[in-house]
Coordinates of C-alpha atoms and ligand atoms in Angstrom, one line a residue:
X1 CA 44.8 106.8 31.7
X2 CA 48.1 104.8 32.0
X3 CA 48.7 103.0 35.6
X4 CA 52.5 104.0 37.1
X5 CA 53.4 102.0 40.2
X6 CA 55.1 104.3 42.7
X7 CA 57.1 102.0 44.8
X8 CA 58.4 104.2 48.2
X9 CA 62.5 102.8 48.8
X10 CA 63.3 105.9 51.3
X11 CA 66.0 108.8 50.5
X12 CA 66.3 112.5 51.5
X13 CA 62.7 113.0 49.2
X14 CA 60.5 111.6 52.2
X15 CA 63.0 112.2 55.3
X16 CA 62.3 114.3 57.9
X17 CA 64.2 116.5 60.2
X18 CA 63.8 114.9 63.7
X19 CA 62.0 116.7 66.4
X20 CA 63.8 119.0 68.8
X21 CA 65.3 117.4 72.2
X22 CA 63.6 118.4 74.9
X23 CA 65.4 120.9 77.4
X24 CA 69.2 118.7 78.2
X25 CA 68.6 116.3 75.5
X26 CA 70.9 115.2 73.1
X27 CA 71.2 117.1 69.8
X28 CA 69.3 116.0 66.7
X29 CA 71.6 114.1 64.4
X30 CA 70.1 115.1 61.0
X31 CA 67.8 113.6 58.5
X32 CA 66.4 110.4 58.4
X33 CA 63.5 107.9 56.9
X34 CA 59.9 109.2 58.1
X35 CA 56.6 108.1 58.1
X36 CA 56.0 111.6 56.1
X37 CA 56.7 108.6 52.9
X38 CA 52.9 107.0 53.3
X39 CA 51.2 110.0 52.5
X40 CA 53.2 110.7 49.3
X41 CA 50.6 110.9 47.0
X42 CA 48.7 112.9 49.5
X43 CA 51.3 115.5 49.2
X44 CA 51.6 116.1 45.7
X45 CA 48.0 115.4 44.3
X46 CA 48.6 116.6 41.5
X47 CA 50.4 113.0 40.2
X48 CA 47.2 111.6 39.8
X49 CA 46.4 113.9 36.6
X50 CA 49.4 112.4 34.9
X51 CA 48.6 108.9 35.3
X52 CA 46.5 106.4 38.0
X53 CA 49.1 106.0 40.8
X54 CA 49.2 102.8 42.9
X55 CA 51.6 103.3 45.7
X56 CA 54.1 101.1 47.7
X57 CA 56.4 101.4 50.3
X58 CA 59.0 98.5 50.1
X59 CA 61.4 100.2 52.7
X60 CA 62.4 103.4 54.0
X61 CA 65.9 103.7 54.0
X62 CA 68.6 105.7 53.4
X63 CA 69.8 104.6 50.6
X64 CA 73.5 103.6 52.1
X65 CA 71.5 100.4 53.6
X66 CA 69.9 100.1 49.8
X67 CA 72.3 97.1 48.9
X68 CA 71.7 93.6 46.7
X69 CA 68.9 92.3 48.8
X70 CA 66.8 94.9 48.5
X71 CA 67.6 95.6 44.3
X72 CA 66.1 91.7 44.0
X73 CA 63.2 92.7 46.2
X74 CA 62.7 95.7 43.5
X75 CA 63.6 93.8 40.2
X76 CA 60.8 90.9 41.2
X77 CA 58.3 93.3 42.2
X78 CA 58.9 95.1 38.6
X79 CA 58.7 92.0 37.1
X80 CA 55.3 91.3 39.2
X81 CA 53.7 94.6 38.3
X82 CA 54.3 94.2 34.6
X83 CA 50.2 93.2 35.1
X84 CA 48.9 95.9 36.4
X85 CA 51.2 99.0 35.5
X86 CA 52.7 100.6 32.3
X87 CA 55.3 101.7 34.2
X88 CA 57.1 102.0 37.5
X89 CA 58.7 105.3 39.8
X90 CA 60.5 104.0 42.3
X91 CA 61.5 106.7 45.2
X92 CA 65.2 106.1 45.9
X93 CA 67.9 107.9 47.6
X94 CA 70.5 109.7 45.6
X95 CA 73.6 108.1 47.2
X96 CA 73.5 104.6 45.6
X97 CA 70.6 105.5 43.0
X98 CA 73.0 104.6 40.3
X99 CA 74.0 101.3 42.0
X100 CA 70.3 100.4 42.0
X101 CA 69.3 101.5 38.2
X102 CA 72.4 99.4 37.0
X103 CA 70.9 96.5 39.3
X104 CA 67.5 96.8 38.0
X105 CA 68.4 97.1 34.5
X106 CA 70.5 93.8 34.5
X107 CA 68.4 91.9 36.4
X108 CA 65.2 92.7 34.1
X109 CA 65.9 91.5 30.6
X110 CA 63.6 92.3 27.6
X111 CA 62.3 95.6 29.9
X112 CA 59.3 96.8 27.9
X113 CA 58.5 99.9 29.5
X114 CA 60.1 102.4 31.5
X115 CA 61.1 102.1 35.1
X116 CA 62.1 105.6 36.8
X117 CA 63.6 106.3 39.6
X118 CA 63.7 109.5 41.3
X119 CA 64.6 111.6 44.3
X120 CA 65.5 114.9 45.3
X121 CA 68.1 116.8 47.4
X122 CA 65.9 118.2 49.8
X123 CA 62.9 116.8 51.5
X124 CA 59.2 116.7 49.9
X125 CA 58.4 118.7 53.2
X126 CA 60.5 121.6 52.7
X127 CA 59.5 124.8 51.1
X128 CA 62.9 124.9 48.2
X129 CA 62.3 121.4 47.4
X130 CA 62.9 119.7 44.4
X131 CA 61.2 116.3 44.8
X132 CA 58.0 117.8 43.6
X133 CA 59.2 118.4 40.5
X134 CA 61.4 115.4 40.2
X135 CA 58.0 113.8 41.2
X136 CA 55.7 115.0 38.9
X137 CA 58.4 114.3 35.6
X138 CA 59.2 110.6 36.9
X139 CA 55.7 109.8 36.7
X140 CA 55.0 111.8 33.4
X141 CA 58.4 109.8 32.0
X142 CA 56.5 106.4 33.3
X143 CA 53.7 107.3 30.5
X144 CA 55.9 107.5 27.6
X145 CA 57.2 104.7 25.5
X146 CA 60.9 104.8 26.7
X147 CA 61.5 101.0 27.8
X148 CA 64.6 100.9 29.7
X149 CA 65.6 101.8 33.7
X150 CA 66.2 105.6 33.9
X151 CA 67.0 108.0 36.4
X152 CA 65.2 111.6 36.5
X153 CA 67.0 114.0 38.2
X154 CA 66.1 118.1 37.5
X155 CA 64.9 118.4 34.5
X156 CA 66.7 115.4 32.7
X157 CA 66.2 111.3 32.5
X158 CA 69.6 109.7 32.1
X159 CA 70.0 105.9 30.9
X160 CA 70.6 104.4 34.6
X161 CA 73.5 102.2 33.8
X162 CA 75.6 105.2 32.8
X163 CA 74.5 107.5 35.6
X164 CA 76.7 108.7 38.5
X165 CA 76.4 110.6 41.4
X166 CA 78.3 113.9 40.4
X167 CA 77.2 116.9 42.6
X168 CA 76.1 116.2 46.1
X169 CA 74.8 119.8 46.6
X170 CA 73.3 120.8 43.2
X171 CA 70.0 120.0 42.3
X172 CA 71.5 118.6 39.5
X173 CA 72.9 115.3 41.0
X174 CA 73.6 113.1 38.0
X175 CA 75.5 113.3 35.1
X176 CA 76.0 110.0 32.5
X177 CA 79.3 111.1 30.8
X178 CA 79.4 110.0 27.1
X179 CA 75.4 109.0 27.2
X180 CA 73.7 112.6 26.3
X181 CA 70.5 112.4 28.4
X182 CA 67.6 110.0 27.2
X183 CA 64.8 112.7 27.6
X184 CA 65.3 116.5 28.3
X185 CA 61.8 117.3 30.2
X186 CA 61.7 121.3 29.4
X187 CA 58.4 123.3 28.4
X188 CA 58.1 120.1 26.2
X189 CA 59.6 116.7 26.8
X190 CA 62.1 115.4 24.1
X191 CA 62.3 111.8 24.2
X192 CA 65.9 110.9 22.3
X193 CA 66.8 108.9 19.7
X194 CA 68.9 106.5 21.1
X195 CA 66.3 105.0 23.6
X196 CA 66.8 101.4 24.0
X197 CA 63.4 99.9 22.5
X198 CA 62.7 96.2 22.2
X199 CA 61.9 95.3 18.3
X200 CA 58.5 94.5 17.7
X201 CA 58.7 90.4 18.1
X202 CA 60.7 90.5 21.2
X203 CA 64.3 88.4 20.1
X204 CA 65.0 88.4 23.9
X205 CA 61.5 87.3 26.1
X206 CA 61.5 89.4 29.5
X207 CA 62.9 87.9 32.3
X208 CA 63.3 88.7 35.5
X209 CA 67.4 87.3 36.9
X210 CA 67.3 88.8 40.4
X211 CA 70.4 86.9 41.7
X212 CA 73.8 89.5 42.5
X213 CA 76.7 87.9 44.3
X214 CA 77.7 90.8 46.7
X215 CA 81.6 89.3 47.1
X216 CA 83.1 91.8 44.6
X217 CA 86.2 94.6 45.8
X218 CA 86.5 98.1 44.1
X219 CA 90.4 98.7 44.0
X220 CA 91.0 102.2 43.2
X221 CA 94.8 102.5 41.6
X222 CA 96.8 104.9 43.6
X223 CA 100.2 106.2 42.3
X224 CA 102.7 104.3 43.9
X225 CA 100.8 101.7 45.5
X226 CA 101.9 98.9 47.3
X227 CA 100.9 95.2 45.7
X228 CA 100.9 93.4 48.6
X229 CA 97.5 95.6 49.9
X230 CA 95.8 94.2 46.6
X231 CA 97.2 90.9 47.6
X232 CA 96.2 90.9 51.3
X233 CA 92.2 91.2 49.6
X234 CA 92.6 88.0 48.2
X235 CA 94.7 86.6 51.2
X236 CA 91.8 87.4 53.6
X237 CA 90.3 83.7 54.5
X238 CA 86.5 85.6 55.5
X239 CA 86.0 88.4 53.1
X240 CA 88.4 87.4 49.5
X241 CA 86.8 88.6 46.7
X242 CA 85.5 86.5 44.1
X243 CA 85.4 89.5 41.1
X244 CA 87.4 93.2 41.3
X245 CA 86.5 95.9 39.4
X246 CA 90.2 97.5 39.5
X247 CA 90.1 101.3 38.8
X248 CA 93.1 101.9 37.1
X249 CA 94.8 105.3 35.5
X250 CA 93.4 106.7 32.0
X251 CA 92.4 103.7 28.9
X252 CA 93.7 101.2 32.0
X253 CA 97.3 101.4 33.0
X254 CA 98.9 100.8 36.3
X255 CA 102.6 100.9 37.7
X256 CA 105.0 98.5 36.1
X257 CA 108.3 99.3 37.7
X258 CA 109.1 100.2 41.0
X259 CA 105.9 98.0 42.2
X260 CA 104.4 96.3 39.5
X261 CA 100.8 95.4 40.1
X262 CA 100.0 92.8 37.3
X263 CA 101.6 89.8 38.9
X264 CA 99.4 90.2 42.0
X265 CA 96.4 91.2 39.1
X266 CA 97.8 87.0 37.5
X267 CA 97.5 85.5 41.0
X268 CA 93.5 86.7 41.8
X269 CA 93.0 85.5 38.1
X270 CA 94.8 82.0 38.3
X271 CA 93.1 81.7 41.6
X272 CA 89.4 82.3 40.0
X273 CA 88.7 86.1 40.5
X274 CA 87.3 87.9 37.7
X275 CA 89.3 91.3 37.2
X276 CA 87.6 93.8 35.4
X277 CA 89.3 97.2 34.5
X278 CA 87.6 100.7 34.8
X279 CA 89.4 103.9 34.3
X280 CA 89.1 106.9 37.0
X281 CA 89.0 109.4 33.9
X282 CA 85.4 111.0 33.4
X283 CA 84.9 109.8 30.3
X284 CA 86.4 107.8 27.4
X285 CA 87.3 103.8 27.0
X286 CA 89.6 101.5 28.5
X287 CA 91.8 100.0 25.6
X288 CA 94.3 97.6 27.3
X289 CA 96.2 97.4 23.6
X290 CA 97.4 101.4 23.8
X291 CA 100.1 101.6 26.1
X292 CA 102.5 98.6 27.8
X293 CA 101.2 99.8 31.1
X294 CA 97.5 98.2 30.0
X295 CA 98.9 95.6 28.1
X296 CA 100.4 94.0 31.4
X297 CA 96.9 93.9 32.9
X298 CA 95.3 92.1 29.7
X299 CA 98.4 89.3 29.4
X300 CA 97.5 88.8 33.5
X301 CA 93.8 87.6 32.4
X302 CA 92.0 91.4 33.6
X303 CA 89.3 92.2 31.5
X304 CA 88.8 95.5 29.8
X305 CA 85.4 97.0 30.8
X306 CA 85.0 99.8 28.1
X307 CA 83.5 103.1 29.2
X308 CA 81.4 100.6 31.8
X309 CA 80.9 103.5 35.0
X310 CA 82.3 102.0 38.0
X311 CA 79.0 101.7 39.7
X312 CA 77.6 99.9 36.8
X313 CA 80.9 97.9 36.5
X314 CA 80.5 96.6 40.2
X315 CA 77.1 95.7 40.0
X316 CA 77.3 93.7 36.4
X317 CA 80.1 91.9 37.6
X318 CA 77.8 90.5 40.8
X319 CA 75.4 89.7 38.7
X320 CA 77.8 87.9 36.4
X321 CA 79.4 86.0 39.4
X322 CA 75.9 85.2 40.0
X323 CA 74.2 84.3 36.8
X324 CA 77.5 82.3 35.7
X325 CA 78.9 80.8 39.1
X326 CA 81.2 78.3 37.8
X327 CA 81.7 79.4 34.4
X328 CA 84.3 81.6 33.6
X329 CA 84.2 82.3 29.7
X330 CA 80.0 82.7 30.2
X331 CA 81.3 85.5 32.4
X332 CA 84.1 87.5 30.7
X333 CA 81.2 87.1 27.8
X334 CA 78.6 89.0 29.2
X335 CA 80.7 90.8 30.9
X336 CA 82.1 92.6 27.4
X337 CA 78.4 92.3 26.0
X338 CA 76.5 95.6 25.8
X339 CA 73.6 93.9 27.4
X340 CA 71.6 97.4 28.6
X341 CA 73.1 100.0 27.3
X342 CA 75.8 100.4 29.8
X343 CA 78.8 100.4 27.3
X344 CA 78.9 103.4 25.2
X345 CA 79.3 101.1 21.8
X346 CA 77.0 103.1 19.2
X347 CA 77.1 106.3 21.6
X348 CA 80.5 108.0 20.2
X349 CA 78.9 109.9 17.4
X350 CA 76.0 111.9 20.0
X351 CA 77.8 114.7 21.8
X352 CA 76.7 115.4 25.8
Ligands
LIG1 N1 71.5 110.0 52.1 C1 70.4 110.1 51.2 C2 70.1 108.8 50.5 O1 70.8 108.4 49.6 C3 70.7 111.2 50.2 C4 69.6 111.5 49.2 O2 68.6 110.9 49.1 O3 69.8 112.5 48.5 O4 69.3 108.1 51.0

């Protein structure tokens, strides 16, 4: 029987409703991490006929206070179980589950087998749940030969580093636009062609690069913006950015006229801050070359991030800060390197 490591995070799958005030207290303010997590395994017994669980709980939080410490916590503790376990669950909340599956797959290169993480929308505990389910398909996925960071969500495993949080009340939470799911988990399970699989003499050795630098801004182009609020980011002497992932309008353009925003894009740059460009559209690529609009964000030194989500965009580029500290042309490399699958490259031809 394989071995699957269930490593316990926290998230709505083990919170708990808390307990009625008594007579004049204060009302209850809503759901929270519960001890209800330890006696995971107790709940749905059934995991253990898929595989031999060994369970850990590494925090219990709401996944909000899931940030860079805790995603090197989880990528050594991955890297540590590659001993004892064929593969890993990890329970997470939904909120930043994508942040954390882009973290993990950066930070473990040469991943040999798959590393799942799950949650649900309502609480193990409650009667319409679907962590059970979400449960029981993880740790089934964490059997299979699929060796890259995934996230299982109803019914479906999507690559991690293309995953984002689409429908906070559905049961379907994720979608990965232009990355068709990497296993479809219906009467059978169809494991897809384009999963990510090492070649047989490993080119790349696993290693385990833990290391995110957390000082990275999300600016989020607004029609009409002012440049002087980008500006005042990098002006601020305590919290200046050291890398922006700048989320502009459709392949990457942004005002040019009344308020041009490039000049202020050339100062961050000149002054050492890595720009990388995202576009707010669903799906499709940033192309700096279509329209002059782009083109004034590539001549001020931004660099065009591809069909990179923004939540894998902001994580890649603290771990390049981190893995490349004082090198700037190691950075923009990696940084336009399809290093886990988180650039669509290779992906145009499959249809969602
Ligand atoms: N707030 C919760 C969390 O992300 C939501 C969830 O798990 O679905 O931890």
């Amino acid at each position: 029987m394989k071995r699957v490591l269930l490593l316990h995070t926290g998230g709505t799958l083990g919170m708990a409703a808390p307990p009625a005030p008594p007579t004049g207290g204060s009302a209850p303010r809503g759901l929270a991490p519960d001890r209800f997590a330890r006696a995971l395994v107790a709940q749905v017994p059934e995991l253990t006929r898929l595989a031999e669980i060994d369970t850990r709980i590494l925090c219990n939080l709401d996944s909000s206070d899931v940030g860079p410490e805790e995603w090197s916590a989880l990528a050594l503790e991955v890297a540590a179980a590659r001993e004892r376990a064929d593969g890993v669950v990890i329970v997470h909340g939904t909120d930043t589950m994508a942040y954390t599956a882009s973290a993990l797959s950066f930070a473990l290169e040469g991943l040999d087998r798959p590393v799942v993480l799950t949650g649900s929308q309502r609480p193990l505990g409650e009667v319409r749940t679907d962590a059970r389910h979400n449960l029981v398909d993880a740790v089934d996925l964490a059997t299979r030969d699929i060796p890259e960071v995934g996230i299982c969500f109803d019914g479906a495993l999507l690559r991690g580093n293309r995953a984002t949080k689409g429908d906070a009340w559905s049961y379907a939470a994720f979608a990965s636009p232009g990355c068709p799911p990497l296993a479809r988990l219906g009467i059978d399970v169809e494991v897809a062609p384009h999963v990510r699989r090492p070649p047989l003499v490993p080119t790349v050795p696993f290693r385990c690069r833990p290391e995110f630098d957390p000082r990275v801004a999300i600016v989020h182009v607004l029609p009409g913006m002012a440049p002087a609020s980008f500006e005042a980011l990098l002006d601020h002497p305590r919290t200046a950015p050291r890398g922006i992932v700048l989320c502009a309008f459709g392949v990457g353009n942004v005002p040019t006229r009344a308020r041009p925003l490039a000049p202020a894009v050339r100062r961050a740059v000149d002054g050492g801050v890595t720009v990388l460009v995202v576009s707010q559209a669903w799906a499709g690529a940033v192309d700096l070359t279509l329209y002059e609009n782009g083109a004034a964000l590539a001549d001020a030194g931004a660099l065009p991030g591809g069909d990179l989500r923004v939540e894998a965009a902001a994580v890649k580029l603290m771990h390049a800060l981190a893995i490349f500290p004082d090198d700037p042309a190691g950075r923009a490399d990696y940084l336009s390197a399809n290093v886990a699958g988180e650039r669509g490259d290779g992906l145009r031809h499959l249809r969602d």
